[in-house]
Amino acid sequence: MTTLDVVFVLLGVVAVGAAVLVVTTRQLVHAALWLVVSFGALAGGYLMLTAEFVAWVQVLIYVGAVVVLLLFGIMLTRAPIGRSADLDSGNRWAALAVALATAGVLVTVLVRGFRTAYAPLDVAGQGAAKPLGESVFRIWVLPFEVLSVLLLAALVGAIVLSRREI
Amino acid sequence: MHLVYPVVVAALLFSAGVYGVLARRNAILVLMSAELMLNAVNLNLVAFDVWLRDRLHGGQVLTLFTIVIAAAEVGLGLAIVLLVFRNRETIDIDSLQTLQESREGE
């Protein structure tokens, strides 16, 4: 276990712990703030995996935009500040059973499948902006353009949904 | 780096997201849990891209696309949630039962 592995495992523990707090906390605003911690730790994990451009995009879009959007949603739906007792529904125990079963199956299968897989991280700059930009605009340019059209459609849809009179 | 660590972290994140989607009643919390599941998938994509040394950087580019789609999804989802809140004064998923099948054949 190298230093890189240790750092990644620590970041992973932080990410998973914050995620568990997101889905169990009793305060709505705290859930959004724990989401920031989870996404930030994941960005650190991407850095450890040499995917630096993805890490910065994660920080910009998830921590910067998505969480702010969710906080706006929390405020606009007049969520109570402080504890609220009715955030969990009655089928919490069934949900817990399903989640534990999912975790058990996935972890067992993945550990059995990839126990010996080793990804050497000796090539520097593999996930930097330059090689990624080259492959986005050379090979993946058609999906990129389709995605821009999708974003435009989502923008128009969000405006149409949130206007009072059309 | 051993591939087991990122893959197991992604599996645990995904399970936390599954629990949140199933157990929460507030629609915004359900959206947050869906984001957690998407992040787990992203971590898997990056890890396998690094492991396979894809020359086209397929995993990382797909991660960028997934992040963009997640941003679009959360924008539209919040617009729908706000619309529901404006019409019903609640975003409690358990109480939105208009489309529910009526019991004992009413």
Short mmCIF file of C-alpha atoms in Angstrom, two decimals:
data_model
loop_
_atom_site.label_atom_id
_atom_site.label_comp_id
_atom_site.label_asym_id
_atom_site.label_seq_id
_atom_site.Cartn_x
_atom_site.Cartn_y
_atom_site.Cartn_z
CA MET A 1 0.00 0.00 0.00
CA THR A 2 1.69 3.15 -1.18
CA THR A 3 1.20 6.68 0.13
CA LEU A 4 -1.09 7.40 -2.78
CA ASP A 5 -3.31 4.49 -1.79
CA VAL A 6 -3.44 5.65 1.82
CA VAL A 7 -4.41 9.19 0.80
CA PHE A 8 -7.03 7.87 -1.59
CA VAL A 9 -8.53 5.58 1.04
CA LEU A 10 -8.70 8.46 3.51
CA LEU A 11 -10.43 10.67 0.93
CA GLY A 12 -12.77 7.82 0.11
CA VAL A 13 -13.66 7.39 3.79
CA VAL A 14 -14.42 11.11 4.00
CA ALA A 15 -16.54 10.95 0.83
CA VAL A 16 -18.54 7.91 1.94
CA GLY A 17 -18.98 9.24 5.48
CA ALA A 18 -20.22 12.59 4.21
CA ALA A 19 -22.56 10.78 1.80
CA VAL A 20 -24.02 8.73 4.65
CA LEU A 21 -24.54 11.95 6.60
CA VAL A 22 -26.27 13.49 3.56
CA VAL A 23 -28.83 10.71 3.51
CA THR A 24 -29.30 10.49 7.28
CA THR A 25 -29.11 14.04 8.65
CA ARG A 26 -32.25 15.63 10.05
CA GLN A 27 -31.49 19.14 8.80
CA LEU A 28 -32.04 19.99 5.17
CA VAL A 29 -29.36 22.66 4.87
CA HIS A 30 -26.81 20.42 6.55
CA ALA A 31 -27.49 17.77 3.92
CA ALA A 32 -26.49 20.24 1.19
CA LEU A 33 -23.35 21.22 3.11
CA TRP A 34 -22.33 17.58 3.66
CA LEU A 35 -22.81 17.14 -0.05
CA VAL A 36 -20.10 19.77 -0.55
CA VAL A 37 -17.73 17.75 1.66
CA SER A 38 -18.48 14.55 -0.23
CA PHE A 39 -17.96 16.13 -3.65
CA GLY A 40 -14.78 17.85 -2.51
CA ALA A 41 -13.31 14.61 -1.22
CA LEU A 42 -14.22 12.95 -4.51
CA ALA A 43 -12.42 15.73 -6.38
CA GLY A 44 -9.36 14.96 -4.26
CA GLY A 45 -9.76 11.32 -5.24
CA TYR A 46 -9.78 12.28 -8.92
CA LEU A 47 -6.56 14.20 -8.33
CA MET A 48 -5.04 11.08 -6.77
CA LEU A 49 -6.05 9.15 -9.88
CA THR A 50 -4.20 11.74 -12.05
CA ALA A 51 -7.48 13.01 -13.53
CA GLU A 52 -6.80 16.63 -12.71
CA PHE A 53 -9.06 18.26 -15.30
CA VAL A 54 -12.02 16.14 -14.17
CA ALA A 55 -11.21 17.12 -10.58
CA TRP A 56 -11.41 20.83 -11.36
CA VAL A 57 -14.58 20.40 -13.39
CA GLN A 58 -16.03 18.53 -10.43
CA VAL A 59 -15.16 21.40 -8.10
CA LEU A 60 -16.52 24.02 -10.50
CA ILE A 61 -19.77 22.36 -11.51
CA TYR A 62 -20.73 20.18 -8.56
CA VAL A 63 -19.45 22.18 -5.61
CA GLY A 64 -19.92 25.51 -7.35
CA ALA A 65 -23.13 25.17 -9.31
CA VAL A 66 -25.17 22.12 -8.37
CA VAL A 67 -24.98 22.58 -4.60
CA VAL A 68 -25.83 26.28 -4.92
CA LEU A 69 -28.81 25.32 -7.08
CA LEU A 70 -29.92 22.79 -4.47
CA LEU A 71 -29.57 25.41 -1.72
CA PHE A 72 -31.72 27.77 -3.79
CA GLY A 73 -34.28 25.01 -4.11
CA ILE A 74 -34.24 24.43 -0.36
CA MET A 75 -34.79 28.12 0.28
CA LEU A 76 -37.49 28.57 -2.37
CA THR A 77 -39.52 25.66 -1.01
CA ARG A 78 -39.49 27.40 2.40
CA ALA A 79 -37.79 24.54 4.18
CA PRO A 80 -37.64 24.96 7.93
CA ILE A 81 -34.31 26.01 9.38
CA GLY A 82 -33.24 23.52 12.00
CA ARG A 83 -34.42 20.02 12.67
CA SER A 84 -37.42 18.60 10.92
CA ALA A 85 -38.80 15.29 12.01
CA ASP A 86 -40.47 14.13 8.82
CA LEU A 87 -37.57 13.87 6.38
CA ASP A 88 -37.58 10.08 6.35
CA SER A 89 -40.51 8.10 5.08
CA GLY A 90 -42.03 5.03 6.70
CA ASN A 91 -40.21 2.54 4.53
CA ARG A 92 -36.84 3.50 5.95
CA TRP A 93 -35.98 0.00 7.12
CA ALA A 94 -36.84 -1.54 3.78
CA ALA A 95 -34.66 1.11 2.13
CA LEU A 96 -31.83 0.28 4.53
CA ALA A 97 -32.14 -3.40 3.70
CA VAL A 98 -32.07 -2.70 -0.03
CA ALA A 99 -29.07 -0.39 0.31
CA LEU A 100 -27.13 -2.88 2.43
CA ALA A 101 -27.93 -5.65 -0.04
CA THR A 102 -26.74 -3.45 -2.92
CA ALA A 103 -23.54 -2.62 -1.08
CA GLY A 104 -22.92 -6.25 -0.20
CA VAL A 105 -23.46 -7.55 -3.72
CA LEU A 106 -21.46 -4.78 -5.39
CA VAL A 107 -18.52 -4.89 -2.99
CA THR A 108 -18.31 -8.68 -3.08
CA VAL A 109 -18.43 -8.88 -6.86
CA LEU A 110 -16.00 -6.00 -7.40
CA VAL A 111 -13.48 -7.20 -4.83
CA ARG A 112 -13.55 -10.71 -6.26
CA GLY A 113 -13.25 -9.40 -9.78
CA PHE A 114 -10.57 -6.75 -9.37
CA ARG A 115 -8.53 -8.01 -6.41
CA THR A 116 -5.32 -8.15 -8.38
CA ALA A 117 -5.94 -5.28 -10.78
CA TYR A 118 -3.30 -2.62 -10.46
CA ALA A 119 -3.32 0.74 -12.21
CA PRO A 120 0.19 2.16 -12.38
CA LEU A 121 0.06 5.93 -12.10
CA ASP A 122 3.51 6.64 -13.52
CA VAL A 123 2.48 8.55 -16.65
CA ALA A 124 2.21 12.19 -15.64
CA GLY A 125 -0.25 14.57 -17.25
CA GLN A 126 -2.57 11.90 -18.57
CA GLY A 127 -5.64 13.73 -17.33
CA ALA A 128 -4.45 17.27 -17.89
CA ALA A 129 -6.50 19.75 -19.86
CA LYS A 130 -4.45 19.45 -23.03
CA PRO A 131 -4.81 15.72 -23.85
CA LEU A 132 -8.42 15.74 -22.69
CA GLY A 133 -9.23 18.77 -24.81
CA GLU A 134 -7.59 17.17 -27.81
CA SER A 135 -9.65 14.03 -27.49
CA VAL A 136 -12.87 15.95 -26.78
CA PHE A 137 -12.52 18.10 -29.87
CA ARG A 138 -11.15 15.39 -32.17
CA ILE A 139 -12.78 12.08 -31.36
CA TRP A 140 -15.68 13.00 -29.13
CA VAL A 141 -16.76 16.15 -30.94
CA LEU A 142 -20.11 14.77 -32.11
CA PRO A 143 -21.29 13.75 -28.61
CA PHE A 144 -20.00 17.12 -27.42
CA GLU A 145 -22.22 18.98 -29.87
CA VAL A 146 -25.21 16.77 -29.11
CA LEU A 147 -24.64 17.55 -25.44
CA SER A 148 -24.69 21.26 -26.14
CA VAL A 149 -28.07 20.88 -27.85
CA LEU A 150 -29.27 18.87 -24.84
CA LEU A 151 -28.16 21.66 -22.51
CA LEU A 152 -30.04 24.18 -24.64
CA ALA A 153 -33.18 22.04 -24.46
CA ALA A 154 -32.79 21.72 -20.68
CA LEU A 155 -32.38 25.49 -20.39
CA VAL A 156 -35.53 26.16 -22.42
CA GLY A 157 -37.41 23.51 -20.47
CA ALA A 158 -36.42 24.95 -17.10
CA ILE A 159 -37.50 28.44 -18.19
CA VAL A 160 -40.84 27.17 -19.53
CA LEU A 161 -41.48 25.20 -16.35
CA SER A 162 -40.72 28.04 -13.98
CA ARG A 163 -42.53 30.89 -15.73
CA ARG A 164 -45.93 31.68 -14.32
CA GLU A 165 -47.62 32.65 -17.57
CA ILE A 166 -46.45 31.64 -21.02
CA MET B 1 -2.91 2.27 -7.18
CA HIS B 2 -4.90 -0.88 -6.64
CA LEU B 3 -8.16 -0.66 -8.55
CA VAL B 4 -10.06 -2.12 -5.60
CA TYR B 5 -10.05 1.11 -3.59
CA PRO B 6 -11.80 3.46 -6.05
CA VAL B 7 -14.19 0.73 -7.10
CA VAL B 8 -15.22 -0.08 -3.53
CA VAL B 9 -15.59 3.61 -2.65
CA ALA B 10 -17.84 4.02 -5.70
CA ALA B 11 -19.95 1.01 -4.68
CA LEU B 12 -20.43 2.40 -1.15
CA LEU B 13 -21.33 5.85 -2.49
CA PHE B 14 -23.86 4.27 -4.82
CA SER B 15 -25.45 2.35 -1.94
CA ALA B 16 -25.72 5.54 0.11
CA GLY B 17 -27.48 7.12 -2.85
CA VAL B 18 -29.84 4.16 -3.16
CA TYR B 19 -30.74 4.46 0.52
CA GLY B 20 -31.37 8.20 0.16
CA VAL B 21 -33.59 7.82 -2.89
CA LEU B 22 -35.68 5.14 -1.21
CA ALA B 23 -35.87 6.52 2.32
CA ARG B 24 -36.20 10.28 1.98
CA ARG B 25 -39.51 12.11 1.66
CA ASN B 26 -38.30 15.56 0.64
CA ALA B 27 -37.97 15.82 -3.13
CA ILE B 28 -34.79 17.91 -2.93
CA LEU B 29 -33.12 15.30 -0.74
CA VAL B 30 -34.04 12.66 -3.31
CA LEU B 31 -32.34 14.80 -5.97
CA MET B 32 -29.23 15.04 -3.77
CA SER B 33 -29.14 11.26 -3.40
CA ALA B 34 -29.41 10.86 -7.17
CA GLU B 35 -26.38 13.14 -7.46
CA LEU B 36 -24.48 10.85 -5.10
CA MET B 37 -25.26 7.87 -7.34
CA LEU B 38 -24.08 9.78 -10.42
CA ASN B 39 -20.85 10.64 -8.64
CA ALA B 40 -20.24 6.99 -7.88
CA VAL B 41 -20.54 6.21 -11.58
CA ASN B 42 -18.13 9.02 -12.39
CA LEU B 43 -15.54 7.65 -10.00
CA ASN B 44 -15.83 4.25 -11.66
CA LEU B 45 -15.39 5.78 -15.11
CA VAL B 46 -12.24 7.65 -14.09
CA ALA B 47 -10.76 4.65 -12.31
CA PHE B 48 -11.27 2.32 -15.26
CA ASP B 49 -9.98 4.93 -17.68
CA VAL B 50 -6.76 5.19 -15.67
CA TRP B 51 -6.52 1.42 -15.36
CA LEU B 52 -7.03 0.69 -19.06
CA ARG B 53 -4.87 3.64 -20.17
CA ASP B 54 -7.39 4.53 -22.81
CA ARG B 55 -5.66 6.46 -25.56
CA LEU B 56 -8.92 8.23 -26.45
CA HIS B 57 -9.50 9.16 -22.78
CA GLY B 58 -12.98 7.72 -23.13
CA GLY B 59 -13.62 7.37 -19.42
CA GLN B 60 -12.62 10.87 -18.48
CA VAL B 61 -14.43 12.48 -21.40
CA LEU B 62 -17.54 10.47 -20.54
CA THR B 63 -17.16 11.69 -16.95
CA LEU B 64 -17.24 15.28 -18.18
CA PHE B 65 -20.36 14.50 -20.21
CA THR B 66 -22.01 12.87 -17.19
CA ILE B 67 -21.25 15.92 -15.06
CA VAL B 68 -22.89 18.16 -17.67
CA ILE B 69 -25.94 15.90 -17.89
CA ALA B 70 -26.17 15.86 -14.10
CA ALA B 71 -26.16 19.65 -14.04
CA ALA B 72 -28.95 19.76 -16.63
CA GLU B 73 -30.87 17.11 -14.70
CA VAL B 74 -30.65 18.97 -11.42
CA GLY B 75 -31.76 22.21 -13.07
CA LEU B 76 -34.82 20.62 -14.63
CA GLY B 77 -35.56 18.60 -11.51
CA LEU B 78 -35.51 21.69 -9.34
CA ALA B 79 -37.77 23.51 -11.80
CA ILE B 80 -40.27 20.64 -11.55
CA VAL B 81 -39.99 20.57 -7.75
CA LEU B 82 -40.62 24.32 -7.55
CA LEU B 83 -43.63 23.96 -9.85
CA VAL B 84 -45.03 21.21 -7.64
CA PHE B 85 -44.42 23.36 -4.59
CA ARG B 86 -46.22 26.30 -6.19
CA ASN B 87 -49.26 24.19 -7.03
CA ARG B 88 -49.45 21.95 -3.97
CA GLU B 89 -47.65 23.84 -1.20
CA THR B 90 -45.65 20.70 -0.42
CA ILE B 91 -42.77 18.70 -1.86
CA ASP B 92 -43.38 15.69 0.34
CA ILE B 93 -43.18 12.75 -2.05
CA ASP B 94 -45.39 10.55 0.12
CA SER B 95 -48.27 13.00 -0.10
CA LEU B 96 -48.19 13.42 -3.89
CA GLN B 97 -50.62 10.59 -4.61
CA THR B 98 -52.74 11.90 -7.46
CA LEU B 99 -51.52 9.21 -9.84
CA GLN B 100 -51.74 6.44 -7.26
CA GLU B 101 -53.93 3.47 -8.00
CA SER B 102 -57.07 3.72 -5.91
CA ARG B 103 -57.38 1.08 -3.25
CA GLU B 104 -60.22 -1.48 -3.07
CA GLY B 105 -61.48 -0.48 -6.53
CA GLU B 106 -63.18 2.80 -5.72
#
